PDB file of C-alpha atoms in Angstrom:
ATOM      1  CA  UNK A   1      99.832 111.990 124.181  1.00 47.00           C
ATOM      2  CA  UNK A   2      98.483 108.905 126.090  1.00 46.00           C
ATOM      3  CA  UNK A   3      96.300 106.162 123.904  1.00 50.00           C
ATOM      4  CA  UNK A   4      94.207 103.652 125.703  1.00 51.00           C
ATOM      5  CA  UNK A   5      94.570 100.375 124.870  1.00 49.00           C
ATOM      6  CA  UNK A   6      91.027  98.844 123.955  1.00 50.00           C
ATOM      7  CA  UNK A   7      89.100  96.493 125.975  1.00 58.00           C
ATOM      8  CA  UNK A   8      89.193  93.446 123.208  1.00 59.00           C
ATOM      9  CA  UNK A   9      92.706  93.597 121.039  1.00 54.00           C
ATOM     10  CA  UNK A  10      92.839  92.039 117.651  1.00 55.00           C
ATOM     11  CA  UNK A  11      93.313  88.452 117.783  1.00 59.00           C
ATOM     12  CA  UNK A  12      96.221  87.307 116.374  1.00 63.00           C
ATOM     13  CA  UNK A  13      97.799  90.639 115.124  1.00 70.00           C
ATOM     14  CA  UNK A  14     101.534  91.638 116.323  1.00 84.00           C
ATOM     15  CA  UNK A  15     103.348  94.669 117.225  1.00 89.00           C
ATOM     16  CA  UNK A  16     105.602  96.059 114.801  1.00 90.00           C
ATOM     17  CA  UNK A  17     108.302  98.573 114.462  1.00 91.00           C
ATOM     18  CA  UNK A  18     110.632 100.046 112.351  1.00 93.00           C
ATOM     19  CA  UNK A  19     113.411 102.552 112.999  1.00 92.00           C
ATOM     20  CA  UNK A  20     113.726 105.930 110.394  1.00 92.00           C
ATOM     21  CA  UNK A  21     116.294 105.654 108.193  1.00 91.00           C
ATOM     22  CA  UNK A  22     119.116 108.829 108.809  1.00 88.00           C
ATOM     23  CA  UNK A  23     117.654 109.181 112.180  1.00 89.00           C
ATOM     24  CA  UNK A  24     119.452 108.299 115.762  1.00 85.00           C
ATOM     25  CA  UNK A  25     116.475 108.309 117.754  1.00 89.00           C
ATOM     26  CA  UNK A  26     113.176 108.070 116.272  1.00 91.00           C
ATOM     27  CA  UNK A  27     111.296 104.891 115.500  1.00 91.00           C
ATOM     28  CA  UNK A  28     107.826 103.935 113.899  1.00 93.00           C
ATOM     29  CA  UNK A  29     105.989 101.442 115.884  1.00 92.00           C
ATOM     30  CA  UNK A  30     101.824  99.839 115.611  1.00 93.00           C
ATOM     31  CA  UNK A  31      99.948  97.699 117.576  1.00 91.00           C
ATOM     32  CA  UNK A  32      96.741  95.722 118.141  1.00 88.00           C
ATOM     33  CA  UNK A  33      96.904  98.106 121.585  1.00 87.00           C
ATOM     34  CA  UNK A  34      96.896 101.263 119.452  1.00 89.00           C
ATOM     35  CA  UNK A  35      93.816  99.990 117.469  1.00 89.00           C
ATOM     36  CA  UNK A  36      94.113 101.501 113.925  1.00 93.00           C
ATOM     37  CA  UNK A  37      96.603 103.972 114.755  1.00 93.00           C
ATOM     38  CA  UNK A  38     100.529 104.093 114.812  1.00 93.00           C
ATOM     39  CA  UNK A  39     102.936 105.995 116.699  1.00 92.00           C
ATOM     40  CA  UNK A  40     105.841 107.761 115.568  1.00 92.00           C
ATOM     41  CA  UNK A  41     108.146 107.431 118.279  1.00 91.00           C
ATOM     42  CA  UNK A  42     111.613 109.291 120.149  1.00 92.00           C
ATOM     43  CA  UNK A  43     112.979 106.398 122.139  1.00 88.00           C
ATOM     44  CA  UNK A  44     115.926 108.456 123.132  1.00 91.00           C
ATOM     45  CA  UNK A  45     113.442 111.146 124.947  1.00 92.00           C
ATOM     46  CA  UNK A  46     110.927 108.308 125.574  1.00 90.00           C
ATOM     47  CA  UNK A  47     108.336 110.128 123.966  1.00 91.00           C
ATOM     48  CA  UNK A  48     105.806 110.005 121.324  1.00 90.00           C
ATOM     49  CA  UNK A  49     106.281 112.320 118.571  1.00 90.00           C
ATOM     50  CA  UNK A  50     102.879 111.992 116.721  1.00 90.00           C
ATOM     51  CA  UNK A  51      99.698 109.637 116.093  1.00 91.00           C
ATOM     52  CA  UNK A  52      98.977 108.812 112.689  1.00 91.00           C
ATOM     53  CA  UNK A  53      95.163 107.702 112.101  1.00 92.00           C
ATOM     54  CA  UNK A  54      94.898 104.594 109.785  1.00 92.00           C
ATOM     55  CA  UNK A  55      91.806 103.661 107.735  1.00 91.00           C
ATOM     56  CA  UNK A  56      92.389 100.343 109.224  1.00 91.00           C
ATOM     57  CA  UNK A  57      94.214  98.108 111.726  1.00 92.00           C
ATOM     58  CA  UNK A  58      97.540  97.749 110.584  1.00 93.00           C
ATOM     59  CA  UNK A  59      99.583  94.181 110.300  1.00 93.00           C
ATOM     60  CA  UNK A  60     102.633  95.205 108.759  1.00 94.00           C
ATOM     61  CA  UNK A  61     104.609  98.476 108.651  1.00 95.00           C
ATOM     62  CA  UNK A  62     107.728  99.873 106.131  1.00 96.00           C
ATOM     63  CA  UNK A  63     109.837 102.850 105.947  1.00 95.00           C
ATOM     64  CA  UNK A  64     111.558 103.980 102.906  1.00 95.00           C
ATOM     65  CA  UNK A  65     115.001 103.999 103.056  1.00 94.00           C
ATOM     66  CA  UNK A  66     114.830 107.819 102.943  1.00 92.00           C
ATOM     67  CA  UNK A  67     113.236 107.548 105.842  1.00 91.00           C
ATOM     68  CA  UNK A  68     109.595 109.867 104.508  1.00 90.00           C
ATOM     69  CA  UNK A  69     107.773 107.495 103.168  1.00 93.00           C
ATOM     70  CA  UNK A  70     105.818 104.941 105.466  1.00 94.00           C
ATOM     71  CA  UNK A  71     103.877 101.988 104.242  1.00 95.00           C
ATOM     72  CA  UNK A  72     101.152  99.956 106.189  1.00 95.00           C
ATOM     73  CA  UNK A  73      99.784  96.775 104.854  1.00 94.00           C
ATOM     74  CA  UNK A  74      96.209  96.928 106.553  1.00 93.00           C
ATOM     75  CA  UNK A  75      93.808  94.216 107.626  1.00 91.00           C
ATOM     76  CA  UNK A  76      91.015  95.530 105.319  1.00 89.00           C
ATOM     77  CA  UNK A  77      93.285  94.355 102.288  1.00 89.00           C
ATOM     78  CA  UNK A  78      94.945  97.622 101.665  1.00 91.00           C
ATOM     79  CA  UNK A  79      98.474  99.513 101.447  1.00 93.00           C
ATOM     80  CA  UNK A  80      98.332 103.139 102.806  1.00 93.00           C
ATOM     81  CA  UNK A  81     101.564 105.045 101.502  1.00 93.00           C
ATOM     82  CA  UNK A  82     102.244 107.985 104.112  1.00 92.00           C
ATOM     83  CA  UNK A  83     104.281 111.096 103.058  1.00 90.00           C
ATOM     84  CA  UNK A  84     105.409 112.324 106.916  1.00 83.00           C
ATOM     85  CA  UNK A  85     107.062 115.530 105.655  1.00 80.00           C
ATOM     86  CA  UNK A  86     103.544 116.832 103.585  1.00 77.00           C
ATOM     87  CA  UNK A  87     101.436 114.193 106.365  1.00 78.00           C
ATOM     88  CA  UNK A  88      99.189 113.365 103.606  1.00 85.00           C
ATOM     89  CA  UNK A  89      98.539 109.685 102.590  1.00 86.00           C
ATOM     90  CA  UNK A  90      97.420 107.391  99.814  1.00 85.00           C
ATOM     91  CA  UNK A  91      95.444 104.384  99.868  1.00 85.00           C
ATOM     92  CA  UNK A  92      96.437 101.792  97.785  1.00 84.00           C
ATOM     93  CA  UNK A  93      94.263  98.115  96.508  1.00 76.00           C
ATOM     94  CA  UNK A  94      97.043  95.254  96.810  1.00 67.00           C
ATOM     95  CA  UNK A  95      95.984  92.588  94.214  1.00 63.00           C
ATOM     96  CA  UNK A  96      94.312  89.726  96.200  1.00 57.00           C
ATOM     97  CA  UNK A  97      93.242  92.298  99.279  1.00 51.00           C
ATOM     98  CA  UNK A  98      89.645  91.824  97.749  1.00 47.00           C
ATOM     99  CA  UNK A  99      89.006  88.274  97.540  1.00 40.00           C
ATOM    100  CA  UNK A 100      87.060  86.610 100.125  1.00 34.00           C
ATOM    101  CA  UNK A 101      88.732  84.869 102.604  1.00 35.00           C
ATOM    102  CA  UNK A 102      89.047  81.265 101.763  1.00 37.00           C
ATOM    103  CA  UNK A 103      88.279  80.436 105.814  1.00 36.00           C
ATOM    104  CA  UNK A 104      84.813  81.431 106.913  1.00 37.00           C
ATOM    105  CA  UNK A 105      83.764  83.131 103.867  1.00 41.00           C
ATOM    106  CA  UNK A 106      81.438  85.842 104.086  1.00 46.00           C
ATOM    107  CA  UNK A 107      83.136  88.628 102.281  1.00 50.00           C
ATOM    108  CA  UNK A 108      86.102  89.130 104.311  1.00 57.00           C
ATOM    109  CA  UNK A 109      88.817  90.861 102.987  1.00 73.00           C
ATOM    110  CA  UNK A 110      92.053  89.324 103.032  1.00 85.00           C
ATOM    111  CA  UNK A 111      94.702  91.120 105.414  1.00 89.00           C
ATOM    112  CA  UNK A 112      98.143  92.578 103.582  1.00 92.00           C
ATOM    113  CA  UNK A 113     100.896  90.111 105.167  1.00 92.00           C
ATOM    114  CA  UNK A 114     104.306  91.897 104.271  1.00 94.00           C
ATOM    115  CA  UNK A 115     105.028  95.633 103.351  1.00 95.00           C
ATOM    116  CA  UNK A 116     108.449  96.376 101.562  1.00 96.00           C
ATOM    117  CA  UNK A 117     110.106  98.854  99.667  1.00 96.00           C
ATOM    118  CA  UNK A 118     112.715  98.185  96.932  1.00 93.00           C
ATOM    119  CA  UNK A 119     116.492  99.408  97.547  1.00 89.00           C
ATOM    120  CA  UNK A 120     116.312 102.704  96.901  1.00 90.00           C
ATOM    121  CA  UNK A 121     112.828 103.391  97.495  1.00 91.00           C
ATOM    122  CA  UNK A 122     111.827 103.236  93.887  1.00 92.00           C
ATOM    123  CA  UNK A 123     108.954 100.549  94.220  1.00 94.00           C
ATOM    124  CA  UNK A 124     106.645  99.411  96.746  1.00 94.00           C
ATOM    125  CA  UNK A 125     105.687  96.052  97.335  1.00 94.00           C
ATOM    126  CA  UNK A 126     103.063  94.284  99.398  1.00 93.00           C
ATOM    127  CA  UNK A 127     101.839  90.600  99.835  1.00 92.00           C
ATOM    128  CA  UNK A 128      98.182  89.859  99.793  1.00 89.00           C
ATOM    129  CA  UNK A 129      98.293  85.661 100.378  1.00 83.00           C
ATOM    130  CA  UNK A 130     100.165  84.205  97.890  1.00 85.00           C
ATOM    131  CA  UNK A 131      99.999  87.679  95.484  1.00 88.00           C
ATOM    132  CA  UNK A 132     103.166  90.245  95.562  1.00 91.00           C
ATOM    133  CA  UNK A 133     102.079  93.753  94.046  1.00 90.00           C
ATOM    134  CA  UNK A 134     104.071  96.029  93.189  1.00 91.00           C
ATOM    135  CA  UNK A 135     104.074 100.041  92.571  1.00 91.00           C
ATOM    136  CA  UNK A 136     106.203 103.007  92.016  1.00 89.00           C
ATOM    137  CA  UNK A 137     106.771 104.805  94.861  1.00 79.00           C
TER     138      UNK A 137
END
């Protein structure tokens, strides 16, 4: 699995990555590089396990403390909940993801800063400027 970086990153967007809870060796990890795309990872074989295709570039990652459940806070202004054991996925609104950007204007959506899930995975939160939503998970 090789993924070209593109030609013109994301300006101002940062890696992130987050190991899987219960595991030794595996790690979830996105980038501007990776476009809208992240990587589940096995740093102890060096090798990528799998890509998973996101609706949108992705600015902040989670893992459930299960370690199944993987959260992206996305640039467009929403949360996409990933089940990796049924690899199905559900997008979520975060309150304040739809207002336009007080900067520039013009529609934008606002990017999801911070993805998090409660101790014990029961609830799912995600910051949207200064708006925290929250959901069962």
């Amino acid at each position: 699995m090789h993924t070209q970086a593109p030609d013109n990153p994301p300006v101002g967007l940062q890696s992130r990555v987050s190991f899987i809870p219960g595991s030794s060796s595996l790690l979830l990890f996105v980038s501007p590089c990776l476009g809208p795309n992240a990587l589940l990872f096995d740093f102890t074989a060096g090798q990528p396990l799998r890509q998973l295709a996101l609706t949108s570039q992705p600015t902040s990652l989670a893992v459930a403390p299960a370690g199944q459940l993987f959260a992206f806070g996305l640039a467009d202004g929403c949360v996409l909940l990933t089940d990796a054991a049924a690899e199905s996925s559900l997008e979520l609104r975060a309150c304040g993801g739809s207002a336009v950007a007080a900067v520039g204007g013009g529609g934008s959506k606002v990017a999801v800063q911070a993805v998090g899930f409660a101790q014990g995975g029961s609830k799912l939160l995600a910051a949207v400027g200064g708006v925290v939503t929250c959901w069962d998970a």
